[in-house]
Coordinates of N, CA and C in Angstrom, one line a residue:
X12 N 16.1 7.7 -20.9 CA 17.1 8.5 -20.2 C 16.5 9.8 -19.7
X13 N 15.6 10.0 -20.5 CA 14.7 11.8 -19.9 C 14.3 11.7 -18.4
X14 N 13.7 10.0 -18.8 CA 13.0 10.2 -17.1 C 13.8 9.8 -16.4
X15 N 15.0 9.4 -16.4 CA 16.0 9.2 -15.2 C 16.3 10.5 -14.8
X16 N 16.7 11.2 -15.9 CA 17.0 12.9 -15.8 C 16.3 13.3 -15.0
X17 N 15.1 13.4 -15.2 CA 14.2 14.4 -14.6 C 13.6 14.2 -12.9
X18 N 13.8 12.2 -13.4 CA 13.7 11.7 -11.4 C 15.4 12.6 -10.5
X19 N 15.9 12.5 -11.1 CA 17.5 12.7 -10.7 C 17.2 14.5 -10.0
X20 N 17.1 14.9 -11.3 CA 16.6 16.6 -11.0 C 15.4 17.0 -9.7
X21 N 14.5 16.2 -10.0 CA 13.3 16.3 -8.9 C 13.3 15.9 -7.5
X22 N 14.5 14.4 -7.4 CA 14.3 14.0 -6.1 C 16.0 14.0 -5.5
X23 N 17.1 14.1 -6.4 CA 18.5 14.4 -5.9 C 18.8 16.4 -5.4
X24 N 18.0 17.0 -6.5 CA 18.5 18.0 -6.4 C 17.1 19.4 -5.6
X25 N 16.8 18.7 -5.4 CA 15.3 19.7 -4.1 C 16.5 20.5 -3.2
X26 N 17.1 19.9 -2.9 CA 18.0 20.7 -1.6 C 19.2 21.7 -2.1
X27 N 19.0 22.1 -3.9 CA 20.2 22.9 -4.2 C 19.7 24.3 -3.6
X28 N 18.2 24.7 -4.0 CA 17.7 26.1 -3.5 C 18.2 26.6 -2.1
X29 N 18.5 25.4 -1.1 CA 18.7 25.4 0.3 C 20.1 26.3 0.4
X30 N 20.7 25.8 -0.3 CA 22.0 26.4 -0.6 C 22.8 27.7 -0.5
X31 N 23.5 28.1 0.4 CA 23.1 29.6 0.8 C 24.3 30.6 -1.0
X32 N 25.4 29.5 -1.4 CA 26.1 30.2 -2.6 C 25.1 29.9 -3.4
X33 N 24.2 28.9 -3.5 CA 23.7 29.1 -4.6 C 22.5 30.2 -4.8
X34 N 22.0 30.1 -3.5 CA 21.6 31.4 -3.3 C 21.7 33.1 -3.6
X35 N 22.6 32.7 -3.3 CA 23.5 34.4 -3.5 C 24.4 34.5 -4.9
X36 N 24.2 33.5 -5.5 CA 24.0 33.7 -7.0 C 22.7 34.0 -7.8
X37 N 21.4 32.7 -7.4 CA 20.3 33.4 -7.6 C 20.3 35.2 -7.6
X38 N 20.3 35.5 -6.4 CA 19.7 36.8 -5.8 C 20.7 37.8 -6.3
X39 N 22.3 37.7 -6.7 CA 22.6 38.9 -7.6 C 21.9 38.7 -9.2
X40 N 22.2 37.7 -9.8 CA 21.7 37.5 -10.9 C 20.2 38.7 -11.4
X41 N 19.4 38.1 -10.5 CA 18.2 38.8 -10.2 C 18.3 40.0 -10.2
X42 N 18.9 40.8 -9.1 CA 19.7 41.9 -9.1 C 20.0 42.6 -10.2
X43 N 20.9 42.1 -11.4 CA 21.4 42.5 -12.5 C 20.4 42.5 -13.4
X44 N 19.4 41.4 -13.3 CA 18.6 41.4 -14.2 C 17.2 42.7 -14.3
X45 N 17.2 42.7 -13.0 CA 16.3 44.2 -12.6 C 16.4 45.2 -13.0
X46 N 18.0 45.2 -12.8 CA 18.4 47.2 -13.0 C 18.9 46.8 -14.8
X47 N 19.1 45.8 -15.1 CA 18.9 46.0 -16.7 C 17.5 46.1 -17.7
X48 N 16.6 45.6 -17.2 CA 15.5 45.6 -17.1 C 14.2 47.3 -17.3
X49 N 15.0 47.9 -15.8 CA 14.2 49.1 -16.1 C 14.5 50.0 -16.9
X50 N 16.2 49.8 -17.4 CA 16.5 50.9 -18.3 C 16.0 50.1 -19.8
X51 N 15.4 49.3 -20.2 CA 15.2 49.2 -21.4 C 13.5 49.9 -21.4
X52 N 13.3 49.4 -23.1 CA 12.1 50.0 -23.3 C 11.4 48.2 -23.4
X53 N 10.0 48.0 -23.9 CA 9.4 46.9 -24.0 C 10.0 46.4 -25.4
X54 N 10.1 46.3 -26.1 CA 11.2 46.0 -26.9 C 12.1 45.2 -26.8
X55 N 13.2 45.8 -26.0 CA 14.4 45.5 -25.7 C 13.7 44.5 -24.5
X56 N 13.2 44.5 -23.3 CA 12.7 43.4 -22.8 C 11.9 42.2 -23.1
X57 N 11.5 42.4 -24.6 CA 11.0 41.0 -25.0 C 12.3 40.5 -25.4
X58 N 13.3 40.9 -26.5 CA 14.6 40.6 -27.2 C 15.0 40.0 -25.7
X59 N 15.6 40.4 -25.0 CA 16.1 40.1 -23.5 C 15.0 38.9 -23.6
X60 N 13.7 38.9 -23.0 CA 13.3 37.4 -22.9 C 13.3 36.4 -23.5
X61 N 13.3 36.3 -25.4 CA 14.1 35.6 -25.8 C 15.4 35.1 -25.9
X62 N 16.2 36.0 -25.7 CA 17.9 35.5 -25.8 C 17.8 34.6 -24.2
X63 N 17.2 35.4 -23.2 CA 17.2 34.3 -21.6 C 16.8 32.9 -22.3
X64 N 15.5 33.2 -22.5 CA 14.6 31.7 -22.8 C 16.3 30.7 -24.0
X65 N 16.5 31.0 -24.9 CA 17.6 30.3 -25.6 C 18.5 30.1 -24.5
X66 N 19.2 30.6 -23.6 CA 20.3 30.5 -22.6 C 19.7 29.4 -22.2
X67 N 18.6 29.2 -21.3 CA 18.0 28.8 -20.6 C 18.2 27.3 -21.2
X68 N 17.5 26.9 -22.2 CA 17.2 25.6 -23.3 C 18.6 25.1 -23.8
X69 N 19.3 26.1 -24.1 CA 21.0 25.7 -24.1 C 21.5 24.8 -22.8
X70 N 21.2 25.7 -21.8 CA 22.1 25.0 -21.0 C 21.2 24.0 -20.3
X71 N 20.0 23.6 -20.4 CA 19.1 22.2 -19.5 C 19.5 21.1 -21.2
X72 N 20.1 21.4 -21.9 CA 20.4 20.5 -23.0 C 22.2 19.7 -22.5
X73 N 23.0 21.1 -22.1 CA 24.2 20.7 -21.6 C 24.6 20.1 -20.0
X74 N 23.7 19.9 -19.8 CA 23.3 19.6 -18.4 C 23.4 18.0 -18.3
X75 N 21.5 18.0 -19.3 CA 21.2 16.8 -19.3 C 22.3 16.2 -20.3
X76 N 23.4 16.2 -21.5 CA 24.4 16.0 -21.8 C 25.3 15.7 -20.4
X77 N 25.7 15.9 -19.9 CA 26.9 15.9 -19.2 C 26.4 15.1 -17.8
X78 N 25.0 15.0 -17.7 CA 24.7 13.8 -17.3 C 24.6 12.4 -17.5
X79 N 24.4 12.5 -18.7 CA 24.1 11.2 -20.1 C 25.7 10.5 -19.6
X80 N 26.6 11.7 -19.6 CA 28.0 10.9 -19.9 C 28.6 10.9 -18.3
X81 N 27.8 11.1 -17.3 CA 28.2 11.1 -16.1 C 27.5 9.2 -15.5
X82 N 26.7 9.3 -16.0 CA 25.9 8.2 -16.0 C 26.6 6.8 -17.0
X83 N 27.0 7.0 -18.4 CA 27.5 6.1 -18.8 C 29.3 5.7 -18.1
X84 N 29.8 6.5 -18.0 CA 30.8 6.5 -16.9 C 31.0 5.7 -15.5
X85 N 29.7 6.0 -15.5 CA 29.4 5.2 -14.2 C 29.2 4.0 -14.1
X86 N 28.7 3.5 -15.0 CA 28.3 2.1 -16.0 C 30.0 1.5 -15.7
X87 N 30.1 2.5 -16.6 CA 31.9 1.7 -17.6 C 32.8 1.4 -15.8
X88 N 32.8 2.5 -14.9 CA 33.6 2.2 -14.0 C 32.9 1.2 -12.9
X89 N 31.8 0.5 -13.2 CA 31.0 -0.5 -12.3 C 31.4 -1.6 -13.0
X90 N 31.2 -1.9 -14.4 CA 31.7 -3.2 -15.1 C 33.3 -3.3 -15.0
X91 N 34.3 -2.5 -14.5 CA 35.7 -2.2 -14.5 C 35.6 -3.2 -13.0
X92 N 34.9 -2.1 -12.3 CA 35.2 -2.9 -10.8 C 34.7 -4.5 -10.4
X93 N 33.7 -5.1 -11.6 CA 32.9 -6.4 -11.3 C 34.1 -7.7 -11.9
X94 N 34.6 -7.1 -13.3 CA 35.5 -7.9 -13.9 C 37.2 -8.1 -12.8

């Protein structure tokens, strides 16, 4: 199932970046993350890079979840339509 995931991600979703909201979500995010950034010390910017990195691994887990069940779904509603 990883590597259906990962074909899915590589060759369905290339054109999200294109995206001008998803864009402009990127680019504040970034934003927010800069001006919170300067005011810490290096410290506080490693802590910050772990808690991102955990976000991060959280949600490519809830992702690939919610694909798993988008996918068996899709199963269940193809044997629905054959019978």
């Amino acid at each position: 199932m990883k590597c259906l995931y990962t074909f899915v991600l590589e060759t369905r979703l290339g054109n999200i970046a294109e995206d001008w909201e998803y864009q402009a979500v990127i680019d504040a995010v970034l934003r927010q993350e800069t001006k919170l950034r300067e005011s810490m010390d290096e410290t506080q910017r490693q802590a910050l890079n772990a808690l991102l990195s955990e976000i991060s691994a959280q949600t490519a887990l809830e992702h690939e979840r919610i694909f798993l069940a988008a996918l068996e779904l899709s199963r269940e509603l193809n044997a629905l339509g054959r019978s």
